[in-house]
PDB file of C-alpha atoms in Angstrom:
ATOM      1  CA  MET A   1    -190.216 -58.389  76.730  1.00  0.00           C
ATOM      2  CA  LYS A   2    -192.577 -56.785  79.177  1.00  0.00           C
ATOM      3  CA  ASN A   3    -194.880 -58.895  81.306  1.00  0.00           C
ATOM      4  CA  ILE A   4    -197.534 -60.480  79.146  1.00  0.00           C
ATOM      5  CA  ASN A   5    -201.146 -60.742  80.247  1.00  0.00           C
ATOM      6  CA  PRO A   6    -202.529 -64.274  80.088  1.00  0.00           C
ATOM      7  CA  PHE A   7    -204.763 -64.939  77.118  1.00  0.00           C
ATOM      8  CA  HIS A   8    -208.071 -66.798  77.220  1.00  0.00           C
ATOM      9  CA  LEU A   9    -208.811 -69.243  74.423  1.00  0.00           C
ATOM     10  CA  ALA A  10    -211.884 -71.467  74.110  1.00  0.00           C
ATOM     11  CA  ILE A  11    -211.742 -74.324  71.597  1.00  0.00           C
ATOM     12  CA  PRO A  12    -214.270 -76.935  70.453  1.00  0.00           C
ATOM     13  CA  VAL A  13    -213.698 -80.616  71.208  1.00  0.00           C
ATOM     14  CA  ASP A  14    -215.820 -83.560  70.117  1.00  0.00           C
ATOM     15  CA  ASN A  15    -214.886 -85.785  73.077  1.00  0.00           C
ATOM     16  CA  LEU A  16    -214.363 -83.890  76.317  1.00  0.00           C
ATOM     17  CA  LYS A  17    -213.156 -86.894  78.335  1.00  0.00           C
ATOM     18  CA  VAL A  18    -210.470 -87.912  75.823  1.00  0.00           C
ATOM     19  CA  CYS A  19    -209.303 -84.313  75.355  1.00  0.00           C
ATOM     20  CA  LYS A  20    -209.135 -83.687  79.102  1.00  0.00           C
ATOM     21  CA  ASP A  21    -206.863 -86.729  79.379  1.00  0.00           C
ATOM     22  CA  PHE A  22    -204.653 -85.424  76.534  1.00  0.00           C
ATOM     23  CA  TYR A  23    -204.234 -81.936  78.018  1.00  0.00           C
ATOM     24  CA  GLU A  24    -203.652 -83.274  81.537  1.00  0.00           C
ATOM     25  CA  ARG A  25    -201.449 -86.289  80.822  1.00  0.00           C
ATOM     26  CA  THR A  26    -199.731 -85.572  77.515  1.00  0.00           C
ATOM     27  CA  LEU A  27    -199.264 -81.800  77.747  1.00  0.00           C
ATOM     28  CA  GLU A  28    -199.227 -81.792  81.587  1.00  0.00           C
ATOM     29  CA  CYS A  29    -201.623 -78.836  81.903  1.00  0.00           C
ATOM     30  CA  SER A  30    -203.193 -78.298  85.320  1.00  0.00           C
ATOM     31  CA  PRO A  31    -206.999 -78.515  85.349  1.00  0.00           C
ATOM     32  CA  GLY A  32    -209.148 -75.677  86.690  1.00  0.00           C
ATOM     33  CA  ARG A  33    -212.918 -75.313  86.798  1.00  0.00           C
ATOM     34  CA  SER A  34    -215.116 -77.647  84.764  1.00  0.00           C
ATOM     35  CA  SER A  35    -218.631 -78.870  84.079  1.00  0.00           C
ATOM     36  CA  LYS A  36    -220.142 -81.691  82.037  1.00  0.00           C
ATOM     37  CA  ILE A  37    -219.658 -79.685  78.824  1.00  0.00           C
ATOM     38  CA  TRP A  38    -216.463 -77.646  79.383  1.00  0.00           C
ATOM     39  CA  ALA A  39    -213.153 -77.696  81.267  1.00  0.00           C
ATOM     40  CA  ASP A  40    -210.481 -75.050  81.721  1.00  0.00           C
ATOM     41  CA  TYR A  41    -206.717 -75.530  81.993  1.00  0.00           C
ATOM     42  CA  ASN A  42    -203.571 -73.690  82.906  1.00  0.00           C
ATOM     43  CA  PHE A  43    -201.986 -73.781  79.445  1.00  0.00           C
ATOM     44  CA  PHE A  44    -198.456 -72.533  80.162  1.00  0.00           C
ATOM     45  CA  GLY A  45    -199.829 -69.671  82.255  1.00  0.00           C
ATOM     46  CA  HIS A  46    -202.799 -68.968  79.978  1.00  0.00           C
ATOM     47  CA  GLN A  47    -206.442 -70.008  80.273  1.00  0.00           C
ATOM     48  CA  LEU A  48    -207.500 -72.661  77.769  1.00  0.00           C
ATOM     49  CA  VAL A  49    -211.095 -73.852  77.848  1.00  0.00           C
ATOM     50  CA  LEU A  50    -212.278 -77.018  76.132  1.00  0.00           C
ATOM     51  CA  HIS A  51    -215.940 -76.809  75.078  1.00  0.00           C
ATOM     52  CA  PHE A  52    -217.816 -79.897  73.963  1.00  0.00           C
ATOM     53  CA  ASP A  53    -219.031 -79.441  70.370  1.00  0.00           C
ATOM     54  CA  PRO A  54    -220.292 -82.519  68.509  1.00  0.00           C
ATOM     55  CA  ASN A  55    -220.256 -80.531  65.239  1.00  0.00           C
ATOM     56  CA  LYS A  56    -216.575 -79.548  65.260  1.00  0.00           C
ATOM     57  CA  LYS A  57    -215.431 -78.403  61.804  1.00  0.00           C
ATOM     58  CA  LYS A  58    -212.364 -79.516  59.877  1.00  0.00           C
ATOM     59  CA  ILE A  59    -209.348 -77.236  59.423  1.00  0.00           C
ATOM     60  CA  HIS A  60    -207.452 -76.339  56.286  1.00  0.00           C
ATOM     61  CA  HIS A  61    -203.746 -75.808  55.513  1.00  0.00           C
ATOM     62  CA  ASN A  62    -201.542 -72.955  54.221  1.00  0.00           C
ATOM     63  CA  GLU A  63    -198.005 -73.285  52.886  1.00  0.00           C
ATOM     64  CA  VAL A  64    -195.319 -71.797  55.171  1.00  0.00           C
ATOM     65  CA  ASP A  65    -191.617 -72.461  54.639  1.00  0.00           C
ATOM     66  CA  GLY A  66    -192.455 -75.342  52.291  1.00  0.00           C
ATOM     67  CA  LYS A  67    -194.662 -77.068  54.884  1.00  0.00           C
ATOM     68  CA  SER A  68    -198.427 -77.545  54.915  1.00  0.00           C
ATOM     69  CA  VAL A  69    -199.392 -75.679  58.112  1.00  0.00           C
ATOM     70  CA  PRO A  70    -202.794 -76.435  59.676  1.00  0.00           C
ATOM     71  CA  VAL A  71    -205.059 -73.397  60.163  1.00  0.00           C
ATOM     72  CA  PRO A  72    -206.341 -72.469  62.644  1.00  0.00           C
ATOM     73  CA  HIS A  73    -203.746 -73.450  65.221  1.00  0.00           C
ATOM     74  CA  PHE A  74    -202.503 -72.175  68.577  1.00  0.00           C
ATOM     75  CA  GLY A  75    -199.641 -72.809  70.952  1.00  0.00           C
ATOM     76  CA  ILE A  76    -196.915 -71.270  73.030  1.00  0.00           C
ATOM     77  CA  VAL A  77    -193.513 -69.734  72.363  1.00  0.00           C
ATOM     78  CA  LEU A  78    -191.076 -71.444  74.717  1.00  0.00           C
ATOM     79  CA  SER A  79    -187.447 -70.650  75.473  1.00  0.00           C
ATOM     80  CA  TRP A  80    -184.996 -72.659  73.334  1.00  0.00           C
ATOM     81  CA  ASN A  81    -184.099 -75.001  76.209  1.00  0.00           C
ATOM     82  CA  GLU A  82    -187.733 -75.435  77.324  1.00  0.00           C
ATOM     83  CA  PHE A  83    -188.639 -76.338  73.744  1.00  0.00           C
ATOM     84  CA  ILE A  84    -185.954 -79.039  73.529  1.00  0.00           C
ATOM     85  CA  VAL A  85    -187.087 -80.578  76.849  1.00  0.00           C
ATOM     86  CA  PHE A  86    -190.775 -80.420  75.780  1.00  0.00           C
ATOM     87  CA  GLU A  87    -189.963 -81.904  72.353  1.00  0.00           C
ATOM     88  CA  LYS A  88    -188.187 -84.854  74.026  1.00  0.00           C
ATOM     89  CA  LYS A  89    -191.158 -85.405  76.389  1.00  0.00           C
ATOM     90  CA  LEU A  90    -193.600 -85.457  73.468  1.00  0.00           C
ATOM     91  CA  LYS A  91    -191.430 -87.879  71.496  1.00  0.00           C
ATOM     92  CA  LYS A  92    -191.174 -90.144  74.548  1.00  0.00           C
ATOM     93  CA  LYS A  93    -194.990 -90.060  74.796  1.00  0.00           C
ATOM     94  CA  LYS A  94    -195.096 -91.014  71.078  1.00  0.00           C
ATOM     95  CA  ILE A  95    -197.020 -87.942  69.971  1.00  0.00           C
ATOM     96  CA  LYS A  96    -197.874 -88.073  66.259  1.00  0.00           C
ATOM     97  CA  PHE A  97    -196.502 -84.894  64.710  1.00  0.00           C
ATOM     98  CA  GLU A  98    -198.238 -83.230  61.780  1.00  0.00           C
ATOM     99  CA  ILE A  99    -194.968 -81.371  61.190  1.00  0.00           C
ATOM    100  CA  GLU A 100    -191.966 -82.904  62.946  1.00  0.00           C
ATOM    101  CA  PRO A 101    -189.846 -80.548  65.065  1.00  0.00           C
ATOM    102  CA  TYR A 102    -187.420 -78.658  62.842  1.00  0.00           C
ATOM    103  CA  ASP A 103    -185.544 -75.363  62.514  1.00  0.00           C
ATOM    104  CA  ARG A 104    -187.383 -72.822  60.347  1.00  0.00           C
ATOM    105  CA  PHE A 105    -185.894 -69.737  58.628  1.00  0.00           C
ATOM    106  CA  LYS A 106    -182.292 -70.796  59.447  1.00  0.00           C
ATOM    107  CA  GLY A 107    -179.881 -67.873  59.415  1.00  0.00           C
ATOM    108  CA  LEU A 108    -182.704 -65.372  58.825  1.00  0.00           C
ATOM    109  CA  ALA A 109    -184.540 -62.923  61.066  1.00  0.00           C
ATOM    110  CA  GLY A 110    -187.015 -64.874  63.152  1.00  0.00           C
ATOM    111  CA  GLU A 111    -185.044 -68.154  63.098  1.00  0.00           C
ATOM    112  CA  GLN A 112    -187.074 -70.613  65.144  1.00  0.00           C
ATOM    113  CA  ARG A 113    -187.645 -74.233  66.054  1.00  0.00           C
ATOM    114  CA  THR A 114    -191.249 -75.361  65.566  1.00  0.00           C
ATOM    115  CA  MET A 115    -193.508 -78.421  65.663  1.00  0.00           C
ATOM    116  CA  PHE A 116    -197.182 -79.106  64.953  1.00  0.00           C
ATOM    117  CA  PHE A 117    -199.506 -81.814  66.233  1.00  0.00           C
ATOM    118  CA  TYR A 118    -203.214 -82.320  66.886  1.00  0.00           C
ATOM    119  CA  ASP A 119    -205.180 -82.895  70.048  1.00  0.00           C
ATOM    120  CA  PRO A 120    -207.646 -85.837  69.987  1.00  0.00           C
ATOM    121  CA  SER A 121    -210.413 -83.575  68.597  1.00  0.00           C
ATOM    122  CA  GLY A 122    -208.294 -82.381  65.688  1.00  0.00           C
ATOM    123  CA  ASN A 123    -207.343 -78.963  67.090  1.00  0.00           C
ATOM    124  CA  ALA A 124    -203.922 -78.070  65.704  1.00  0.00           C
ATOM    125  CA  LEU A 125    -201.207 -76.933  68.107  1.00  0.00           C
ATOM    126  CA  GLU A 126    -197.902 -75.275  67.269  1.00  0.00           C
ATOM    127  CA  PHE A 127    -195.090 -74.912  69.753  1.00  0.00           C
ATOM    128  CA  LYS A 128    -192.106 -72.843  68.783  1.00  0.00           C
ATOM    129  CA  SER A 129    -188.963 -71.239  70.104  1.00  0.00           C
ATOM    130  CA  PHE A 130    -186.876 -68.409  68.704  1.00  0.00           C
ATOM    131  CA  LYS A 131    -183.084 -68.444  68.587  1.00  0.00           C
ATOM    132  CA  ASN A 132    -183.415 -64.794  69.635  1.00  0.00           C
ATOM    133  CA  ILE A 133    -186.713 -63.990  71.406  1.00  0.00           C
ATOM    134  CA  ASN A 134    -186.249 -60.318  70.475  1.00  0.00           C
ATOM    135  CA  GLN A 135    -186.994 -61.341  66.873  1.00  0.00           C
ATOM    136  CA  LEU A 136    -190.484 -62.612  67.729  1.00  0.00           C
ATOM    137  CA  PHE A 137    -192.094 -59.830  65.637  1.00  0.00           C
ATOM    138  CA  LYS A 138    -189.085 -59.081  63.385  1.00  0.00           C
ATOM    139  CA  LYS A 139    -189.889 -58.432  59.713  1.00  0.00           C
TER     140      LYS A 139
END
């Protein structure tokens, strides 16, 4: 893959202090600029901004591969080995998974390992890894 430009994503959180702790301590994201109502993070090389929003809305789910996937969600595609190390770290930190880590689409194009969990404000995150990264957009 060619070099990828970092994305910028701003998400609502209903408790900035608790979410800052989650992104810094649990996900080990480096903090950047912040104010009393927002904070930005180095989210695996991308800019993630937490914005305080006391009226955060609930999410819904769609069926994918027989699982109830939370929508919206966001995350990162890691290498296979990085995913395994990250998965072990999260389990050690006793993260509560919405969808436990598992292998999706086994033996098919786009075979991947994936997991879903929520941040303290209910934002859904998905981390995944492809057996073959060249199949990221494979039909």
